[in-house]
Amino acid sequence: MIVGIVGLGLIGGSMAKAYKKAGCTVYCCNRTEQTARFAQLAGAADGLLDGETIPRCELILLTVYPEASVDWLRAHRQEIAKTATVIDCCGVKRAVCEACFAIAAAQGFEFVGGHPMAGTQFSGFKYSDGDLFRGAPMVLVPKKGVDMAYLENIKRLLQPAGFGTLSVTTAEEHDRLIAFTSQLAHVVSNAYIKSPTARRHAGFSAGSYKDLTRVAWLNETMWTELFLDNRDDLIFELDHIIGELEKYKAALEAGDGETLKALLKEGREIKEEVDGGGKGNG
């Protein structure tokens, strides 16, 4: 398989390494050509993704920010083979899919929205890992009306990455869910670490602190774009959590142990319901 990778950050670099490891021919491009050249020296790519190599690709993966993904596809749409499939790896889907489905339909190639549910708090090619996606979920947003044969082909194209599961949904449902499972978590973590107590926590923190603050270490440029592209769904989740936090604050201010206990019990029971049992402190 001949694969093109647009962007060589954590996700793109990991994709390049995974596909290269699987024996594919990998062409890549990056905002800074130096990184693309380094990827070749590191054995993660065979050459540059350009006007000569784009038409050779059976699969092109867009692993840059949402706006940049749309811009790249629009700029290079006439160079992409009609037999090719383009899959983006952005963290939001409505903003990307609406534009890219239209571009692909006009040019005659296939586009599928995608979101690999894997990553770390670090960014950049130097942190990329060819096994990053092994066993991880991949969310797909195909065009309407596809059949099982179409999805089997997408599964084949993604096989070298090593995903554990492939889930199919709509762009709207993806963005609603990701506002809760990912974006809200990043906002809460980022806000939590701003406590004046944070600089004095050494020696007093365990797993709870580490779990809650891990994603505060983020790429603010990327997450700003993702948050704004999905601001309606994220605002909904923020309104809800702020409302819940106000309940805990009110109970504490009133010294109302019964209400506080009930709130804590409710949260524990919902956690058990949605994710299963398990106890832990820290």
Short mmCIF file of C-alpha atoms in Angstrom, two decimals:
data_model
loop_
_atom_site.label_atom_id
_atom_site.label_comp_id
_atom_site.label_asym_id
_atom_site.label_seq_id
_atom_site.Cartn_x
_atom_site.Cartn_y
_atom_site.Cartn_z
CA MET A 1 0.00 0.00 0.00
CA ILE A 2 1.20 3.53 -0.76
CA VAL A 3 0.23 5.98 1.98
CA GLY A 4 0.49 9.75 2.28
CA ILE A 5 0.74 11.40 5.69
CA VAL A 6 -0.06 15.11 6.02
CA GLY A 7 1.50 16.38 9.24
CA LEU A 8 4.19 14.76 11.38
CA GLY A 9 3.24 15.56 14.94
CA LEU A 10 2.49 12.87 17.50
CA ILE A 11 -0.39 11.37 15.49
CA GLY A 12 1.08 11.75 12.02
CA GLY A 13 4.52 10.58 13.07
CA SER A 14 3.03 7.54 14.81
CA MET A 15 0.94 6.74 11.73
CA ALA A 16 4.01 7.02 9.51
CA LYS A 17 5.99 4.67 11.73
CA ALA A 18 3.13 2.16 11.98
CA TYR A 19 2.51 2.00 8.23
CA LYS A 20 6.22 1.87 7.45
CA LYS A 21 6.66 -0.96 9.96
CA ALA A 22 3.85 -2.82 8.19
CA GLY A 23 5.75 -2.67 4.90
CA CYS A 24 3.88 0.20 3.26
CA THR A 25 5.44 2.92 1.17
CA VAL A 26 5.02 6.17 3.11
CA TYR A 27 5.21 9.70 1.74
CA CYS A 28 4.92 12.61 4.13
CA CYS A 29 4.73 16.38 4.30
CA ASN A 30 4.87 18.80 7.19
CA ARG A 31 4.60 22.53 7.79
CA THR A 32 8.35 22.51 8.33
CA GLU A 33 10.05 20.45 5.63
CA GLN A 34 12.95 19.79 7.99
CA THR A 35 10.72 17.48 10.05
CA ALA A 36 9.66 15.61 6.90
CA ARG A 37 13.31 15.16 5.97
CA PHE A 38 14.09 13.95 9.48
CA ALA A 39 11.25 11.40 9.25
CA GLN A 40 12.96 9.94 6.19
CA LEU A 41 16.31 9.77 8.00
CA ALA A 42 14.55 8.09 10.94
CA GLY A 43 13.13 5.42 8.62
CA ALA A 44 9.52 6.51 9.09
CA ALA A 45 9.00 7.68 5.50
CA ASP A 46 10.23 6.97 1.98
CA GLY A 47 9.94 10.47 0.55
CA LEU A 48 8.02 13.71 0.43
CA LEU A 49 4.30 13.91 -0.26
CA ASP A 50 4.13 16.33 -3.18
CA GLY A 51 2.63 16.81 -6.63
CA GLU A 52 4.51 13.79 -7.91
CA THR A 53 3.69 11.33 -5.12
CA ILE A 54 0.14 12.39 -4.12
CA PRO A 55 -1.41 10.71 -7.21
CA ARG A 56 0.28 7.41 -6.28
CA CYS A 57 -1.36 7.15 -2.86
CA GLU A 58 -4.17 4.70 -2.16
CA LEU A 59 -4.65 6.25 1.27
CA ILE A 60 -3.97 9.77 2.53
CA LEU A 61 -4.16 10.54 6.24
CA LEU A 62 -4.73 14.15 7.33
CA THR A 63 -3.16 14.51 10.78
CA VAL A 64 -2.99 18.30 11.11
CA TYR A 65 -5.42 20.72 12.76
CA PRO A 66 -9.01 20.86 11.43
CA GLU A 67 -8.70 24.06 9.40
CA ALA A 68 -5.32 23.00 8.02
CA SER A 69 -6.77 19.60 7.02
CA VAL A 70 -9.55 21.23 5.02
CA ASP A 71 -7.13 23.71 3.47
CA TRP A 72 -4.70 20.97 2.40
CA LEU A 73 -7.44 18.86 0.84
CA ARG A 74 -8.85 21.84 -1.03
CA ALA A 75 -5.40 22.87 -2.30
CA HIS A 76 -4.42 19.37 -3.49
CA ARG A 77 -7.80 17.96 -4.48
CA GLN A 78 -6.95 17.74 -8.19
CA GLU A 79 -3.78 15.73 -7.50
CA ILE A 80 -5.54 12.95 -5.57
CA ALA A 81 -6.36 9.79 -7.51
CA LYS A 82 -10.04 8.99 -7.94
CA THR A 83 -9.29 5.52 -6.54
CA ALA A 84 -7.84 7.00 -3.33
CA THR A 85 -9.39 7.35 0.13
CA VAL A 86 -8.64 10.29 2.40
CA ILE A 87 -9.15 9.92 6.16
CA ASP A 88 -8.69 12.77 8.60
CA CYS A 89 -7.58 12.28 12.20
CA CYS A 90 -8.92 15.49 13.74
CA GLY A 91 -10.53 15.75 17.17
CA VAL A 92 -13.72 17.33 15.82
CA LYS A 93 -15.81 16.09 12.95
CA ARG A 94 -18.57 18.53 11.94
CA ALA A 95 -16.21 21.32 10.86
CA VAL A 96 -13.99 18.90 8.93
CA CYS A 97 -16.51 16.48 7.43
CA GLU A 98 -18.91 19.03 6.01
CA ALA A 99 -16.16 20.65 3.95
CA CYS A 100 -14.19 17.52 3.06
CA PHE A 101 -17.19 15.43 1.97
CA ALA A 102 -18.06 18.18 -0.51
CA ILE A 103 -14.49 18.42 -1.83
CA ALA A 104 -14.21 14.65 -2.26
CA ALA A 105 -17.59 14.35 -3.99
CA ALA A 106 -16.69 17.07 -6.46
CA GLN A 107 -13.36 15.43 -7.34
CA GLY A 108 -14.47 11.79 -7.29
CA PHE A 109 -12.32 10.31 -4.50
CA GLU A 110 -13.48 9.02 -1.12
CA PHE A 111 -13.30 10.87 2.18
CA VAL A 112 -13.94 9.38 5.62
CA GLY A 113 -13.89 11.29 8.88
CA GLY A 114 -11.76 9.65 11.54
CA HIS A 115 -10.65 10.15 15.11
CA PRO A 116 -8.02 7.80 16.60
CA MET A 117 -8.73 7.57 20.32
CA ALA A 118 -5.10 7.46 21.40
CA GLY A 119 -2.44 9.95 22.33
CA THR A 120 -0.33 11.40 25.11
CA GLN A 121 0.05 14.81 26.71
CA PHE A 122 3.14 15.37 24.57
CA SER A 123 3.25 16.60 20.99
CA GLY A 124 5.71 16.49 18.12
CA PHE A 125 7.41 13.88 15.97
CA LYS A 126 10.00 13.08 18.63
CA TYR A 127 7.26 11.58 20.82
CA SER A 128 5.69 9.52 18.00
CA ASP A 129 5.38 5.77 18.45
CA GLY A 130 4.53 3.15 15.84
CA ASP A 131 2.56 1.22 18.47
CA LEU A 132 0.54 4.21 19.71
CA PHE A 133 -2.71 2.98 18.11
CA ARG A 134 -2.30 -0.73 18.82
CA GLY A 135 -5.51 -1.92 20.45
CA ALA A 136 -6.98 1.60 20.58
CA PRO A 137 -10.46 2.56 19.33
CA MET A 138 -10.89 4.40 16.03
CA VAL A 139 -14.06 6.39 15.39
CA LEU A 140 -15.20 6.68 11.77
CA VAL A 141 -17.64 9.09 10.13
CA PRO A 142 -18.29 7.81 6.59
CA LYS A 143 -20.56 9.42 4.04
CA LYS A 144 -24.22 8.46 4.21
CA GLY A 145 -25.43 5.24 2.64
CA VAL A 146 -22.25 3.14 2.76
CA ASP A 147 -22.46 -0.65 2.93
CA MET A 148 -20.42 -3.33 4.71
CA ALA A 149 -18.10 -3.79 1.73
CA TYR A 150 -17.21 -0.10 1.90
CA LEU A 151 -16.48 -0.33 5.63
CA GLU A 152 -14.43 -3.51 5.15
CA ASN A 153 -12.23 -1.62 2.72
CA ILE A 154 -11.73 1.16 5.28
CA LYS A 155 -10.83 -1.49 7.84
CA ARG A 156 -8.25 -2.89 5.42
CA LEU A 157 -6.75 0.54 4.83
CA LEU A 158 -6.42 1.16 8.58
CA GLN A 159 -5.18 -2.32 9.47
CA PRO A 160 -1.47 -1.36 9.63
CA ALA A 161 -2.18 1.11 12.44
CA GLY A 162 -3.36 -1.77 14.65
CA PHE A 163 -6.59 -0.32 16.00
CA GLY A 164 -8.51 -2.56 18.37
CA THR A 165 -12.01 -1.46 17.40
CA LEU A 166 -13.65 0.64 14.70
CA SER A 167 -16.84 2.52 15.58
CA VAL A 168 -19.11 4.19 13.04
CA THR A 169 -21.12 7.30 13.93
CA THR A 170 -22.22 10.69 12.61
CA ALA A 171 -20.23 13.90 12.87
CA GLU A 172 -22.89 15.37 15.16
CA GLU A 173 -22.88 12.42 17.57
CA HIS A 174 -19.09 12.29 17.60
CA ASP A 175 -18.82 15.94 18.59
CA ARG A 176 -21.48 15.62 21.29
CA LEU A 177 -19.71 12.68 22.91
CA ILE A 178 -16.17 13.99 22.52
CA ALA A 179 -17.17 17.24 24.24
CA PHE A 180 -17.77 15.12 27.35
CA THR A 181 -15.14 12.39 27.12
CA SER A 182 -12.21 14.55 26.02
CA GLN A 183 -12.73 18.28 25.72
CA LEU A 184 -14.40 18.83 29.10
CA ALA A 185 -11.67 16.76 30.76
CA HIS A 186 -9.00 19.01 29.26
CA VAL A 187 -10.77 22.19 30.38
CA VAL A 188 -11.32 20.89 33.92
CA SER A 189 -7.73 19.67 34.23
CA ASN A 190 -6.35 22.94 32.89
CA ALA A 191 -8.49 25.00 35.26
CA TYR A 192 -7.80 22.75 38.28
CA ILE A 193 -4.02 23.20 38.07
CA LYS A 194 -4.44 26.99 38.38
CA SER A 195 -5.23 26.71 42.10
CA PRO A 196 -2.77 28.74 44.19
CA THR A 197 -2.21 25.53 46.15
CA ALA A 198 -0.76 23.75 43.12
CA ARG A 199 2.76 25.09 43.66
CA ARG A 200 2.82 23.70 47.20
CA HIS A 201 1.47 20.21 46.55
CA ALA A 202 4.80 18.33 46.52
CA GLY A 203 4.70 15.42 48.95
CA PHE A 204 0.93 15.62 49.35
CA SER A 205 -0.28 14.20 46.05
CA ALA A 206 -0.96 10.71 44.78
CA GLY A 207 -2.93 9.10 41.98
CA SER A 208 -5.91 11.44 42.13
CA TYR A 209 -3.75 14.49 41.45
CA LYS A 210 -1.80 12.78 38.68
CA ASP A 211 -4.94 11.47 36.96
CA LEU A 212 -6.71 14.82 37.07
CA THR A 213 -3.78 16.97 35.95
CA ARG A 214 -2.23 14.80 33.22
CA VAL A 215 -4.02 16.51 30.33
CA ALA A 216 -3.46 20.01 31.70
CA TRP A 217 -0.16 19.61 29.86
CA LEU A 218 -1.65 20.31 26.44
CA ASN A 219 -1.01 21.99 23.11
CA GLU A 220 -2.94 25.22 23.60
CA THR A 221 -2.94 26.14 19.91
CA MET A 222 -4.54 22.87 18.84
CA TRP A 223 -7.04 22.69 21.71
CA THR A 224 -8.16 26.29 21.20
CA GLU A 225 -9.16 25.41 17.63
CA LEU A 226 -10.86 22.18 18.72
CA PHE A 227 -12.80 23.92 21.50
CA LEU A 228 -13.99 26.72 19.24
CA ASP A 229 -15.03 24.30 16.48
CA ASN A 230 -17.15 22.43 19.04
CA ARG A 231 -18.09 25.28 21.33
CA ASP A 232 -21.83 24.57 21.45
CA ASP A 233 -21.38 21.01 22.70
CA LEU A 234 -18.55 21.99 25.04
CA ILE A 235 -20.55 24.88 26.52
CA PHE A 236 -23.40 22.43 27.22
CA GLU A 237 -21.02 20.19 29.19
CA LEU A 238 -19.47 23.14 31.02
CA ASP A 239 -22.89 24.47 32.03
CA HIS A 240 -23.76 21.07 33.44
CA ILE A 241 -20.57 20.54 35.45
CA ILE A 242 -20.67 24.10 36.80
CA GLY A 243 -24.24 23.44 37.96
CA GLU A 244 -23.17 20.23 39.69
CA LEU A 245 -20.19 21.91 41.38
CA GLU A 246 -22.49 24.63 42.71
CA LYS A 247 -24.48 21.90 44.50
CA TYR A 248 -21.37 20.63 46.30
CA LYS A 249 -20.33 24.18 47.20
CA ALA A 250 -23.79 25.01 48.57
CA ALA A 251 -23.82 21.88 50.73
CA LEU A 252 -20.38 22.71 52.13
CA GLU A 253 -21.29 26.33 52.83
CA ALA A 254 -24.41 25.18 54.67
CA GLY A 255 -22.58 22.46 56.57
CA ASP A 256 -25.20 20.10 55.13
CA GLY A 257 -23.67 16.66 55.54
CA GLU A 258 -26.75 14.76 54.39
CA THR A 259 -26.92 16.61 51.05
CA LEU A 260 -23.16 16.27 50.54
CA LYS A 261 -23.32 12.56 51.26
CA ALA A 262 -26.22 12.18 48.83
CA LEU A 263 -24.32 14.03 46.09
CA LEU A 264 -21.26 11.84 46.58
CA LYS A 265 -23.37 8.68 46.62
CA GLU A 266 -25.11 9.74 43.40
CA GLY A 267 -21.78 10.26 41.64
CA ARG A 268 -20.42 6.92 42.83
CA GLU A 269 -23.52 5.08 41.68
CA ILE A 270 -23.45 6.70 38.23
CA LYS A 271 -19.77 5.78 37.88
CA GLU A 272 -20.57 2.17 38.77
CA GLU A 273 -23.45 2.16 36.29
CA VAL A 274 -21.57 3.53 33.31
CA ASP A 275 -18.06 2.09 33.88
CA GLY A 276 -18.45 -0.82 36.26
CA GLY A 277 -17.34 -1.28 39.83
CA GLY A 278 -13.96 -0.73 41.40
CA LYS A 279 -12.78 1.19 44.43
CA GLY A 280 -9.76 3.40 44.91
CA ASN A 281 -8.45 6.32 46.88
CA GLY A 282 -5.54 8.67 46.44
#
